[in-house]
Coordinates of C-alpha atoms in Angstrom, one line a residue:
Chain A
M1 CA 0.2 0.0 0.0
T2 CA 1.2 3.5 -0.8
T3 CA 0.5 4.6 2.7
A4 CA 3.9 2.1 4.4
L5 CA 5.8 3.0 1.5
T6 CA 5.6 7.2 1.6
E7 CA 5.9 6.7 5.2
E8 CA 9.1 4.4 5.1
R9 CA 10.5 7.5 2.6
A10 CA 9.4 9.9 5.2
A11 CA 11.6 8.5 8.0
G12 CA 14.2 8.1 5.5
A13 CA 13.9 11.1 3.5
P14 CA 15.0 14.0 5.9
A15 CA 18.8 12.6 7.6
P16 CA 21.2 12.2 4.8
T17 CA 20.9 8.5 5.2
P18 CA 24.0 6.2 5.7
P19 CA 24.8 4.4 2.5
A20 CA 24.3 0.6 3.8
K21 CA 20.4 2.0 4.0
R22 CA 19.8 3.2 0.5
P23 CA 19.2 0.0 -1.7
R24 CA 18.6 2.9 -4.9
T25 CA 22.1 3.9 -4.5
R26 CA 24.9 1.6 -6.0
R27 CA 27.6 3.2 -5.8
V28 CA 29.1 5.8 -3.1
S29 CA 28.9 9.3 -4.9
R30 CA 32.5 10.3 -6.4
P31 CA 33.8 13.4 -4.9
S32 CA 34.3 15.1 -8.4
E33 CA 30.0 14.4 -8.6
T34 CA 29.5 15.8 -5.1
R35 CA 31.4 19.3 -5.8
G36 CA 29.9 19.5 -9.5
A37 CA 26.3 19.1 -7.6
W38 CA 26.7 22.0 -4.9
T39 CA 28.7 24.6 -7.3
L40 CA 25.4 23.9 -10.0
M41 CA 23.3 24.3 -6.9
A42 CA 24.8 26.9 -5.4
P43 CA 22.8 30.1 -7.0
Y44 CA 19.9 28.0 -5.6
V45 CA 20.7 27.6 -2.3
V46 CA 21.7 31.2 -1.5
L47 CA 18.4 31.8 -2.8
L48 CA 17.1 29.4 -0.7
M49 CA 18.5 30.9 2.6
I50 CA 17.4 33.9 1.7
G51 CA 14.2 33.8 1.1
G52 CA 13.5 30.7 3.0
I53 CA 16.2 29.0 5.9
I54 CA 17.6 32.4 7.4
P55 CA 14.0 34.4 7.7
V56 CA 12.4 31.5 9.6
G57 CA 15.5 31.6 11.8
Y58 CA 15.7 34.8 12.4
A59 CA 12.3 35.2 12.8
V60 CA 12.6 32.5 15.9
K61 CA 14.8 34.2 17.1
T62 CA 13.0 37.6 16.8
S63 CA 10.0 35.6 18.6
L64 CA 11.7 34.9 21.6
E65 CA 12.7 38.8 22.0
R66 CA 11.1 40.8 24.4
S67 CA 9.3 43.9 22.8
P68 CA 10.1 47.2 23.5
T69 CA 7.5 49.0 25.2
P70 CA 6.9 52.8 26.1
L71 CA 7.5 52.1 30.1
D72 CA 10.4 49.5 29.0
P73 CA 12.0 50.0 26.1
T74 CA 15.1 47.8 26.4
T75 CA 14.9 44.4 24.7
G76 CA 16.3 40.9 25.2
F77 CA 15.5 37.9 25.4
G78 CA 12.0 37.0 26.7
G79 CA 11.4 33.0 26.3
V80 CA 8.2 32.6 25.1
D81 CA 6.3 35.5 26.4
S82 CA 5.6 37.3 22.3
F83 CA 3.7 33.5 22.0
K84 CA 1.6 34.3 24.9
T85 CA 0.9 37.6 23.8
V86 CA -0.2 35.9 20.6
F87 CA -2.0 33.2 22.1
T88 CA -4.0 35.8 24.9
D89 CA -4.7 38.0 22.3
Y90 CA -8.7 38.9 22.2
R91 CA -8.4 38.4 18.3
F92 CA -6.5 35.2 18.1
L93 CA -9.2 32.9 18.7
D94 CA -11.3 34.9 16.5
T95 CA -9.3 35.0 13.6
F96 CA -9.0 31.4 13.1
T97 CA -12.7 31.1 13.7
N98 CA -13.2 32.5 10.9
V99 CA -10.8 31.0 8.5
F100 CA -12.6 27.7 9.7
A101 CA -16.0 29.2 8.9
T102 CA -14.4 30.1 5.4
L103 CA -13.0 26.6 4.8
V104 CA -16.1 24.9 6.0
V105 CA -18.2 26.9 3.3
W106 CA -15.6 27.2 0.3
L107 CA -13.7 24.0 0.5
P108 CA -17.1 22.1 -0.3
I109 CA -17.9 24.0 -3.4
M110 CA -14.4 24.1 -4.8
M111 CA -13.4 20.5 -4.5
L112 CA -17.0 20.1 -5.9
G113 CA -16.6 22.5 -8.3
I114 CA -12.5 21.0 -9.5
V115 CA -13.8 17.5 -9.7
G116 CA -17.3 17.8 -11.1
L117 CA -15.8 20.6 -14.0
A118 CA -13.2 18.3 -15.1
L119 CA -15.6 15.2 -15.1
L120 CA -17.4 17.3 -17.1
I121 CA -14.8 18.3 -19.4
H122 CA -13.3 14.6 -19.3
A123 CA -17.0 13.3 -21.0
S124 CA -16.6 15.9 -23.7
P125 CA -14.0 14.8 -26.0
G126 CA -13.2 17.4 -29.0
R127 CA -13.5 21.3 -29.7
F128 CA -16.1 21.7 -26.9
G129 CA -14.4 20.2 -24.1
S130 CA -11.6 22.1 -24.5
T131 CA -12.9 25.6 -25.1
M132 CA -15.1 25.1 -22.0
R133 CA -11.8 24.1 -20.3
F134 CA -10.7 27.3 -21.6
V135 CA -13.2 29.4 -21.0
Y136 CA -13.1 28.5 -17.1
Y137 CA -9.5 29.2 -17.0
I138 CA -10.0 32.8 -18.1
P139 CA -11.4 34.1 -14.5
G140 CA -7.7 32.5 -13.3
A141 CA -5.5 35.0 -15.4
L142 CA -7.1 37.7 -12.9
A143 CA -4.9 36.9 -10.4
G144 CA -4.5 38.5 -6.9
I145 CA -5.9 42.4 -6.7
A146 CA -7.1 42.4 -10.2
N147 CA -9.7 40.0 -9.0
F148 CA -10.2 41.8 -6.1
V149 CA -11.2 44.8 -8.1
L150 CA -13.3 42.8 -10.5
W151 CA -15.4 41.7 -7.2
V152 CA -15.3 45.0 -6.6
Y153 CA -17.1 45.9 -9.6
L154 CA -19.7 42.5 -8.7
L155 CA -20.1 43.2 -5.5
N156 CA -21.0 47.0 -5.8
P157 CA -24.8 47.2 -6.2
A158 CA -24.6 50.4 -7.9
Q159 CA -23.0 49.0 -11.3
S160 CA -23.2 45.7 -10.4
P161 CA -24.5 43.5 -13.3
I162 CA -26.2 41.3 -10.6
E163 CA -27.8 44.1 -9.3
G164 CA -31.0 42.0 -9.7
F165 CA -29.2 39.3 -7.1
W166 CA -28.1 42.7 -4.8
N167 CA -32.0 44.2 -4.5
A168 CA -33.7 40.8 -4.6
L169 CA -31.3 40.2 -1.3
G170 CA -32.3 44.2 0.0
I171 CA -29.0 45.2 -0.4
E172 CA -28.4 48.8 -1.5
T173 CA -24.3 49.5 -1.2
I174 CA -21.1 48.0 -1.2
K175 CA -21.2 48.2 2.8
Q176 CA -24.3 46.4 2.6
A177 CA -23.0 43.5 0.9
V178 CA -19.8 42.7 2.5
A179 CA -20.4 43.7 6.1
T180 CA -23.9 42.5 6.7
P181 CA -22.8 39.8 9.6
G182 CA -22.4 36.6 8.1
H183 CA -21.9 37.2 4.9
L184 CA -17.8 37.4 4.4
P185 CA -17.4 33.3 4.4
F186 CA -19.8 33.6 1.0
I187 CA -18.4 36.2 -0.6
L188 CA -15.2 34.8 0.1
T189 CA -16.0 32.0 -1.3
A190 CA -17.4 33.0 -4.4
M191 CA -14.1 35.3 -5.1
M192 CA -11.8 32.3 -4.4
F193 CA -13.5 29.7 -6.2
F194 CA -14.1 32.4 -9.2
Q195 CA -9.9 32.9 -9.2
G196 CA -8.7 29.3 -8.7
V197 CA -11.2 26.6 -9.8
G198 CA -9.8 26.8 -13.3
S199 CA -6.6 26.2 -13.1
W200 CA -7.4 23.4 -10.6
I201 CA -9.7 22.1 -13.5
I202 CA -6.7 21.7 -15.3
V203 CA -4.6 20.1 -12.9
V204 CA -7.3 17.2 -12.4
N205 CA -7.8 17.2 -16.4
G206 CA -4.5 16.2 -16.9
G207 CA -4.8 13.6 -14.1
L208 CA -8.0 11.7 -16.3
N209 CA -6.7 12.3 -19.0
G210 CA -3.8 9.7 -17.8
I211 CA -6.8 6.9 -17.7
S212 CA -6.2 4.7 -20.4
E213 CA -8.9 4.2 -22.8
E214 CA -8.4 0.8 -22.6
T215 CA -9.9 1.1 -18.3
L216 CA -13.0 2.9 -20.0
E217 CA -14.0 0.7 -23.1
A218 CA -13.4 -1.6 -20.8
A219 CA -16.0 -0.4 -18.5
S220 CA -18.0 0.6 -21.0
L221 CA -18.6 -2.8 -22.3
D222 CA -19.9 -3.9 -18.7
G223 CA -22.6 -1.9 -19.1
A224 CA -21.7 1.4 -17.0
N225 CA -23.2 4.1 -18.2
A226 CA -21.3 8.1 -17.8
W227 CA -22.4 8.7 -14.6
Q228 CA -21.1 4.7 -13.3
L229 CA -18.2 5.5 -15.4
A230 CA -17.4 8.7 -13.6
W231 CA -18.2 7.7 -10.4
H232 CA -16.8 4.1 -10.5
V233 CA -14.1 4.3 -12.5
K234 CA -12.6 7.6 -13.3
L235 CA -12.7 9.1 -9.0
P236 CA -10.8 6.3 -7.9
I237 CA -8.3 6.7 -10.3
I238 CA -8.1 10.6 -9.5
K239 CA -8.3 10.3 -6.0
P240 CA -4.9 11.3 -5.1
W241 CA -5.1 14.3 -7.3
I242 CA -8.4 15.1 -5.6
G243 CA -6.4 14.9 -2.6
Y244 CA -3.5 17.2 -3.4
A245 CA -5.9 19.6 -4.4
A246 CA -7.9 19.8 -1.1
L247 CA -4.5 19.9 1.4
M248 CA -2.9 23.1 -1.4
N249 CA -6.7 25.0 -1.0
L250 CA -6.9 24.2 2.8
A251 CA -3.0 25.3 2.9
Y252 CA -4.2 28.1 1.0
G253 CA -7.2 29.4 3.5
F254 CA -4.9 29.8 6.0
Q255 CA -3.1 32.5 4.6
L256 CA -5.9 34.8 3.8
F257 CA -5.4 38.3 3.4
L258 CA -5.4 40.1 0.5
E259 CA -9.5 39.9 -0.1
P260 CA -10.4 40.1 4.0
Q261 CA -8.2 43.5 4.0
L262 CA -8.9 45.0 1.2
L263 CA -13.0 44.4 1.5
D264 CA -12.4 46.0 4.4
Q265 CA -11.1 49.0 2.9
V266 CA -13.9 49.1 0.2
S267 CA -17.1 49.1 3.2
S268 CA -15.3 51.9 4.9
N269 CA -14.0 49.9 7.0
A270 CA -16.8 48.2 8.4
L271 CA -15.1 44.9 9.0
P272 CA -13.0 43.9 12.2
D273 CA -9.7 44.9 10.6
Q274 CA -7.9 41.6 11.8
W275 CA -9.9 39.1 10.2
T276 CA -7.9 36.7 9.7
P277 CA -4.7 35.4 11.3
T278 CA -2.2 36.9 8.4
Q279 CA -3.8 40.3 8.9
L280 CA -3.5 39.8 12.6
G281 CA 0.4 39.1 12.3
Y282 CA 0.3 41.8 9.8
A283 CA -1.3 44.1 12.5
F284 CA 1.4 43.0 15.1
A285 CA 4.0 44.1 12.8
F286 CA 2.9 46.8 11.0
S287 CA -0.3 48.5 13.5
N288 CA 1.7 47.6 17.4
Y289 CA 5.2 47.1 15.8
N290 CA 5.4 44.7 18.1
F291 CA 7.8 42.6 15.9
P292 CA 8.4 39.6 18.2
A293 CA 4.5 39.2 18.2
A294 CA 4.5 39.2 14.7
A295 CA 7.3 36.5 14.4
A296 CA 5.3 34.4 16.6
M297 CA 2.2 34.8 15.0
S298 CA 3.8 33.4 11.6
L299 CA 5.7 31.1 13.1
I300 CA 2.3 29.7 14.1
L301 CA 1.0 29.4 11.0
L302 CA 4.1 28.6 9.2
V303 CA 3.8 25.0 11.4
I304 CA 0.2 24.2 10.1
T305 CA 1.0 25.0 6.5
L306 CA 4.4 23.3 6.8
V307 CA 2.5 20.3 8.2
I308 CA -0.2 20.6 5.3
G309 CA 2.6 20.7 3.2
L310 CA 4.7 17.8 4.1
L311 CA 0.9 15.7 4.5
I312 CA 0.7 16.6 0.3
V313 CA 4.0 15.7 -0.4
F314 CA 4.5 12.3 1.5
R315 CA 0.7 10.9 1.2
S316 CA -0.6 12.6 -1.9
G317 CA 1.2 9.9 -4.6
L318 CA 1.8 12.6 -7.3
F319 CA 5.4 13.6 -5.3
G320 CA 7.3 10.0 -5.5
E321 CA 10.7 10.4 -6.6
E322 CA 13.2 8.2 -9.2
E323 CA 10.3 6.3 -11.3
H324 CA 11.7 8.0 -14.7
Chain B
M1 CA -20.8 15.9 -34.2
T2 CA -16.9 16.1 -32.6
Q3 CA -17.2 13.1 -31.4
V4 CA -17.0 11.3 -34.4
A5 CA -13.3 13.3 -35.7
V6 CA -11.9 12.0 -32.2
R7 CA -13.0 8.7 -32.0
P8 CA -13.1 5.7 -34.4
P9 CA -16.3 4.3 -34.3
V10 CA -15.9 1.2 -32.4
D11 CA -18.3 -2.1 -33.3
R12 CA -19.0 -3.4 -30.4
P13 CA -22.5 -3.4 -29.0
T14 CA -22.8 -0.8 -26.5
R15 CA -25.7 0.2 -24.4
N16 CA -27.4 2.7 -26.7
G17 CA -29.1 0.0 -28.6
G18 CA -26.2 -1.6 -30.3
R19 CA -25.2 2.5 -32.3
P20 CA -21.5 2.7 -32.3
R21 CA -19.9 4.9 -29.8
G22 CA -19.2 8.1 -30.8
V23 CA -22.3 8.8 -32.7
E24 CA -24.7 8.9 -29.7
T25 CA -27.6 10.7 -30.3
W26 CA -28.3 14.2 -27.8
S27 CA -29.7 11.8 -24.7
A28 CA -31.2 13.9 -21.6
G29 CA -27.7 12.7 -19.9
R30 CA -26.1 14.5 -22.4
L31 CA -28.1 17.6 -22.9
A32 CA -28.1 18.1 -19.0
R33 CA -24.1 18.1 -19.4
V34 CA -23.9 20.7 -22.0
V35 CA -26.2 22.6 -20.8
T36 CA -24.9 22.5 -17.2
M37 CA -21.4 23.2 -19.2
L38 CA -22.3 26.3 -20.9
F39 CA -24.3 27.7 -17.7
V40 CA -21.0 27.6 -16.2
A41 CA -19.2 28.9 -19.3
A42 CA -21.3 31.9 -18.7
I43 CA -21.0 32.6 -15.1
F44 CA -17.4 32.7 -15.7
A45 CA -17.2 34.5 -18.6
L46 CA -19.8 37.5 -18.4
P47 CA -18.7 39.3 -15.2
V48 CA -14.8 39.1 -17.2
L49 CA -16.6 40.6 -20.4
G50 CA -18.5 43.3 -18.2
F51 CA -15.1 44.3 -16.3
I52 CA -13.3 44.4 -19.5
A53 CA -16.0 46.3 -20.8
M54 CA -16.0 48.5 -17.9
A55 CA -12.3 50.0 -18.6
F56 CA -13.9 51.5 -21.8
R57 CA -16.7 53.0 -19.9
S58 CA -17.6 56.9 -19.1
N59 CA -18.5 57.8 -15.8
D60 CA -22.0 59.1 -16.7
G61 CA -23.0 56.0 -18.8
V62 CA -21.8 54.3 -15.9
A63 CA -23.7 55.9 -13.2
A64 CA -26.7 56.2 -15.8
G65 CA -27.1 52.7 -16.2
D66 CA -26.6 53.1 -19.9
G67 CA -25.2 50.7 -22.4
G68 CA -27.6 47.8 -21.8
F69 CA -26.1 44.1 -21.5
L70 CA -23.3 44.5 -19.2
G71 CA -22.5 47.9 -20.5
L72 CA -21.1 47.0 -23.9
G73 CA -23.1 50.1 -25.6
D74 CA -21.4 52.3 -23.8
V75 CA -17.9 51.5 -25.0
S76 CA -15.8 53.9 -26.4
L77 CA -12.0 54.4 -27.0
D78 CA -12.3 58.3 -25.8
N79 CA -13.8 57.3 -22.7
A80 CA -10.1 55.3 -21.8
R81 CA -8.4 57.7 -22.8
Y82 CA -10.2 60.1 -20.4
S83 CA -9.9 57.4 -18.3
W84 CA -5.9 57.3 -18.6
S85 CA -5.4 60.3 -18.2
Q86 CA -7.3 60.5 -14.3
V87 CA -5.3 57.2 -13.7
N88 CA -2.1 58.3 -14.8
G89 CA -2.4 61.9 -13.4
F90 CA -2.3 60.1 -9.9
G91 CA 0.0 61.6 -7.4
P92 CA 2.1 64.7 -6.3
D93 CA 3.1 65.4 -10.0
G94 CA 1.0 62.8 -11.9
G95 CA 2.9 59.4 -13.5
L96 CA 2.9 57.4 -10.6
F97 CA 0.8 54.7 -11.9
T98 CA 3.3 54.3 -14.5
R99 CA 6.1 54.2 -12.7
W100 CA 4.5 51.4 -10.4
M101 CA 4.7 49.8 -13.7
L102 CA 8.1 49.9 -14.6
N103 CA 8.5 48.8 -11.0
S104 CA 6.6 45.7 -11.2
L105 CA 8.6 45.2 -14.7
V106 CA 12.3 45.5 -12.6
V107 CA 10.9 43.4 -9.4
A108 CA 9.0 40.5 -11.2
G109 CA 11.6 40.5 -14.8
G110 CA 14.4 40.7 -12.5
G111 CA 12.8 37.8 -9.9
A112 CA 11.8 35.7 -12.7
V113 CA 15.7 36.3 -14.5
L114 CA 17.2 35.2 -11.0
A115 CA 14.4 32.4 -10.0
V116 CA 15.5 30.3 -14.0
L117 CA 19.4 31.1 -13.3
A118 CA 18.9 29.5 -10.6
A119 CA 16.6 26.6 -11.1
L120 CA 17.7 25.4 -14.0
P121 CA 21.6 24.3 -12.5
A122 CA 19.5 23.2 -9.8
G123 CA 17.1 21.2 -10.9
Y124 CA 19.9 19.4 -13.1
A125 CA 21.8 18.5 -10.1
M126 CA 19.1 17.0 -8.3
A127 CA 18.2 15.2 -11.4
R128 CA 21.4 13.9 -12.4
L129 CA 24.0 13.9 -9.9
R130 CA 24.4 12.3 -6.3
F131 CA 25.3 13.5 -3.7
R132 CA 24.5 13.5 0.0
L133 CA 21.5 15.6 1.2
R134 CA 20.2 15.1 -2.2
R135 CA 17.0 14.1 -1.0
A136 CA 16.8 16.3 1.8
V137 CA 17.5 19.5 -1.0
L138 CA 14.8 18.4 -2.8
L139 CA 12.0 17.5 -0.1
V140 CA 12.8 21.2 1.0
T141 CA 11.9 22.3 -2.2
L142 CA 8.4 20.0 -2.8
V143 CA 7.3 21.2 0.9
T144 CA 8.3 25.2 0.2
M145 CA 6.8 24.6 -3.1
V146 CA 3.7 23.6 -2.0
M147 CA 3.2 26.4 1.4
P148 CA 1.5 29.5 0.5
N149 CA 4.4 32.1 -0.1
T150 CA 2.4 34.7 2.0
V151 CA 3.4 32.9 5.6
L152 CA 6.9 33.7 5.1
V153 CA 6.5 37.6 4.4
I154 CA 6.7 38.5 8.0
P155 CA 10.0 36.8 8.7
L156 CA 11.0 37.9 5.2
F157 CA 10.3 41.9 6.2
L158 CA 11.8 41.4 9.7
E159 CA 15.3 40.0 7.7
V160 CA 14.9 42.8 5.4
N161 CA 14.3 45.5 8.1
A162 CA 17.7 43.9 10.0
V163 CA 19.5 44.9 7.3
G164 CA 18.3 48.0 6.2
A165 CA 16.7 47.6 3.0
V166 CA 13.1 48.5 3.7
G167 CA 11.3 49.9 0.8
E168 CA 14.1 49.5 -1.8
L169 CA 13.6 47.4 -4.9
W170 CA 16.3 44.8 -4.7
P171 CA 15.7 42.3 -1.5
V172 CA 12.0 41.8 -3.4
A173 CA 13.4 41.0 -6.4
L174 CA 16.0 39.0 -4.7
I175 CA 13.8 37.8 -3.0
M176 CA 11.4 36.4 -5.9
G177 CA 14.1 35.1 -7.4
F178 CA 13.8 32.0 -4.9
F179 CA 10.8 29.6 -6.5
P180 CA 11.1 26.5 -5.7
F181 CA 8.3 25.5 -8.0
G182 CA 10.7 26.7 -11.0
V183 CA 13.3 24.0 -9.4
Y184 CA 10.9 21.5 -9.3
L185 CA 9.4 22.1 -13.4
S186 CA 13.6 22.0 -14.3
Y187 CA 13.9 18.6 -12.1
I188 CA 11.1 17.0 -13.7
H189 CA 12.0 18.5 -17.0
F190 CA 16.0 17.1 -16.7
M191 CA 14.4 13.7 -15.2
T192 CA 12.5 13.5 -18.3
T193 CA 14.5 14.9 -21.1
M194 CA 18.2 13.7 -20.4
P195 CA 19.3 10.0 -20.3
R196 CA 21.4 9.4 -17.6
E197 CA 23.6 7.4 -20.1
L198 CA 24.2 10.7 -21.6
V199 CA 26.0 12.0 -18.6
E200 CA 27.6 9.3 -18.5
A201 CA 29.0 9.3 -21.6
A202 CA 30.2 12.8 -21.5
R203 CA 32.0 11.8 -18.1
I204 CA 34.1 9.4 -19.8
D205 CA 35.0 11.3 -22.3
G206 CA 36.4 13.5 -19.6
L207 CA 33.7 16.6 -19.1
T208 CA 33.6 18.1 -15.6
E209 CA 30.1 17.8 -14.2
T210 CA 29.4 21.6 -14.2
A211 CA 30.7 21.4 -18.1
I212 CA 28.0 18.3 -18.8
F213 CA 25.4 20.7 -17.3
W214 CA 27.0 23.8 -19.8
R215 CA 27.3 21.9 -22.9
I216 CA 24.5 19.2 -22.5
G217 CA 22.0 20.0 -20.2
L218 CA 21.6 23.4 -20.6
P219 CA 21.3 23.5 -24.5
I220 CA 18.3 20.9 -24.3
S221 CA 16.3 23.1 -21.7
K222 CA 14.9 25.6 -23.5
Q223 CA 11.4 24.6 -23.0
A224 CA 12.0 24.4 -18.8
A225 CA 13.7 27.8 -19.0
V226 CA 10.6 29.2 -21.4
L227 CA 8.1 27.7 -18.3
V228 CA 9.9 28.8 -15.5
T229 CA 10.3 31.9 -16.3
F230 CA 6.8 32.5 -17.3
F231 CA 5.1 31.1 -14.1
A232 CA 7.9 33.0 -11.8
F233 CA 7.0 36.1 -14.0
V234 CA 3.1 35.9 -13.0
A235 CA 3.9 34.7 -9.3
N236 CA 5.9 37.8 -8.9
W237 CA 3.8 39.8 -10.8
T238 CA 0.5 39.1 -9.0
N239 CA 2.5 39.2 -5.5
F240 CA 0.7 41.8 -3.4
F241 CA 1.6 40.9 0.0
L242 CA 5.8 40.7 -0.2
P243 CA 5.8 44.0 -1.9
L244 CA 3.0 45.3 0.9
A245 CA 5.0 44.7 3.8
L246 CA 8.7 45.3 1.9
L247 CA 7.5 48.7 0.1
S248 CA 4.5 50.5 1.3
S249 CA 7.1 52.9 2.9
V250 CA 8.4 54.6 -0.5
Q251 CA 5.8 55.6 -2.2
D252 CA 7.8 56.2 -5.7
N253 CA 9.2 52.5 -5.4
Q254 CA 5.6 50.0 -5.2
T255 CA 4.6 48.2 -7.5
V256 CA 1.5 48.1 -9.8
S257 CA -0.5 45.6 -7.3
I258 CA 0.1 47.7 -4.4
G259 CA -0.6 50.7 -6.3
L260 CA -4.0 49.3 -7.5
Q261 CA -4.6 49.1 -3.7
Q262 CA -4.0 52.9 -3.5
L263 CA -6.0 53.9 -6.3
I264 CA -8.8 51.8 -4.9
G265 CA -8.3 54.2 -1.7
A266 CA -8.4 57.3 -3.4
S267 CA -11.5 56.5 -5.5
P268 CA -14.6 58.5 -4.2
L269 CA -17.1 55.3 -4.3
F270 CA -15.3 54.3 -1.3
N271 CA -13.4 56.6 0.5
P272 CA -15.3 60.6 0.0
T273 CA -13.4 62.4 2.2
V274 CA -9.6 61.1 0.3
A275 CA -10.7 61.8 -2.6
A276 CA -12.3 65.3 -2.4
G277 CA -8.8 67.2 -2.0
L278 CA -7.6 64.6 -5.4
D279 CA -7.4 66.4 -8.5
V280 CA -8.6 63.1 -10.3
K281 CA -11.7 61.3 -9.9
L282 CA -11.1 57.4 -10.1
Y283 CA -14.8 55.5 -10.3
M284 CA -15.1 52.5 -11.6
P285 CA -14.0 52.4 -15.4
Q286 CA -10.7 54.0 -14.3
L287 CA -10.1 51.4 -11.5
A288 CA -10.9 48.9 -14.2
L289 CA -8.5 50.6 -16.5
A290 CA -6.1 50.8 -14.5
T291 CA -6.6 46.6 -13.5
F292 CA -6.8 46.3 -17.4
I293 CA -3.2 47.9 -18.0
S294 CA -2.1 45.9 -14.8
M295 CA -2.7 42.9 -16.8
L296 CA -1.9 43.3 -20.0
P297 CA 2.6 42.3 -19.6
L298 CA 0.8 39.3 -17.8
L299 CA -1.0 38.7 -21.4
A300 CA 2.2 39.6 -23.1
V301 CA 3.8 37.3 -21.4
F302 CA 1.3 34.4 -21.5
L303 CA 1.2 34.6 -25.8
G304 CA 5.4 34.5 -25.6
A305 CA 4.9 31.5 -23.5
Q306 CA 1.8 29.9 -25.2
K307 CA 3.6 27.4 -27.4
F308 CA 5.5 25.7 -24.6
L309 CA 2.5 25.9 -22.2
I310 CA 0.4 24.0 -24.7
R311 CA 3.1 21.3 -25.0
G312 CA 4.1 21.6 -21.2
E313 CA 0.8 21.0 -19.9
T314 CA 1.7 17.3 -19.1
V315 CA 4.8 18.4 -16.8
G316 CA 2.1 20.5 -15.3
A317 CA 1.6 21.3 -12.0
V318 CA 2.0 17.9 -10.8
K319 CA 3.6 15.2 -12.5
G320 CA 1.3 12.9 -14.4

């Protein structure tokens, strides 16, 4: 079973295993090869240090410092005080509750959309299917702030093409649309779905295209209709891609920042300023100038997404190496 | 019927009355599928169409609800010209938007160049050379690749702050050069296109490891180079949080993604008090035009890389 294999890989991968335990390596690496490898990797290793390792190390150090206050401007070793500051902050639990509320709405819709649309496209060979796949991808080209401005256009009843929808809900301003309690998870879901579903359809579709024609023919011969084919044949085969998509989107949900931050701006600050954990970390750094707390908050998010990342790499079965 | 052309008719009994596959009639299921797909396509395409139309509409037309369906009747190039004068009039002396676009080109382009220069040799080394820590480096690359880069922004800010370079463009480009997904793409590329035997043969010919990469690996890596550059450029261009944390303090050094946020903040639609003090009036047509212009470089790199994107689709986000 793949689980056992990946666990073995998980145990063996991070540490430089002694040569005796490496069944795949028949010969010991030559010094010239090692030297060449590190020479070639040098630029990447430097960037990895600057962009990944050093900042994390520096954040650990910063999080253990004491934040200067007007009464006590000294800094120094503060132990886990900054973590206490973060955990006991009145907004801390709320931000995670908000993210969970969004994930509960968004993830099922997102996964249903990705898998459903990918299966529909796969069931439509030829030009119609590929045209639809392209159309679904178009909003994905508007990433980040561009997607946000587009949503400002959709959310503002004064000029929105879905004005009728807002009127039916009795909503007349963008502030009402965004800041009515309970709306935000749904609005974020719509924004992220619109922006993200297209590229994931392409990924899952890639998995579907890998299914051999014979498998599908055989199932058809056994009398499976299109629905049964999708449910009993295609779906089990693309499970790794579905798991990969679900975990990647889960990790993505934890780092929400741009959308809630800017929705607050366009709704006359009617939303809580720190709605997600990332916003809270940003506020610690740039509103309170409490860098130790900001660092602690980042590390908490880092650990969460790191765990999800390790799950993706070891459990999805898509990153097995040395198969070529 | 497109299906006929794609699949040769198979002479086997199927559930729809012995007709060969591919010449199915419009069954209820098929009709439902096509209608569903067209409906979803409309949901995806119409807002984008209406938004692009918005960039070419007039403030008065939008306020009056002119133009009919999605405002398409209100579209003209003159409107866009007026909107551009407003967008580019933003800033103490105007021209700030152009400046932001140039800054974005510098950091996104510079970051993409760094990313590809680092990714190709690293991907090659991991794919075709054996050394201690190889799997460790690969694991770190994979994990950082699947983690959202936003979680590292505050630590990166602290790092850049420690060297006193907050507000400058070069640290942003340098950090954007760290692009693990590009290393993974290169790794897969060399795994699939460069046989191990080729490396062995070159070694027997007396080439050093770096020379093998330069003389054999690099010449066959155009596909990977284009893909890495494309994905890195797009990721850098649309990056919001990193420039926000690192560049907010210097208005002249911001990128266009942060700039758009400022334009929104200066719009009378959302902030009448701030907007009242400005010469330029940024309503929805102006914001849509600024967004539309900010997307043009992405469109350009997409068209440039299109050939390689289609061919490289199987390389995609994950290994197929």
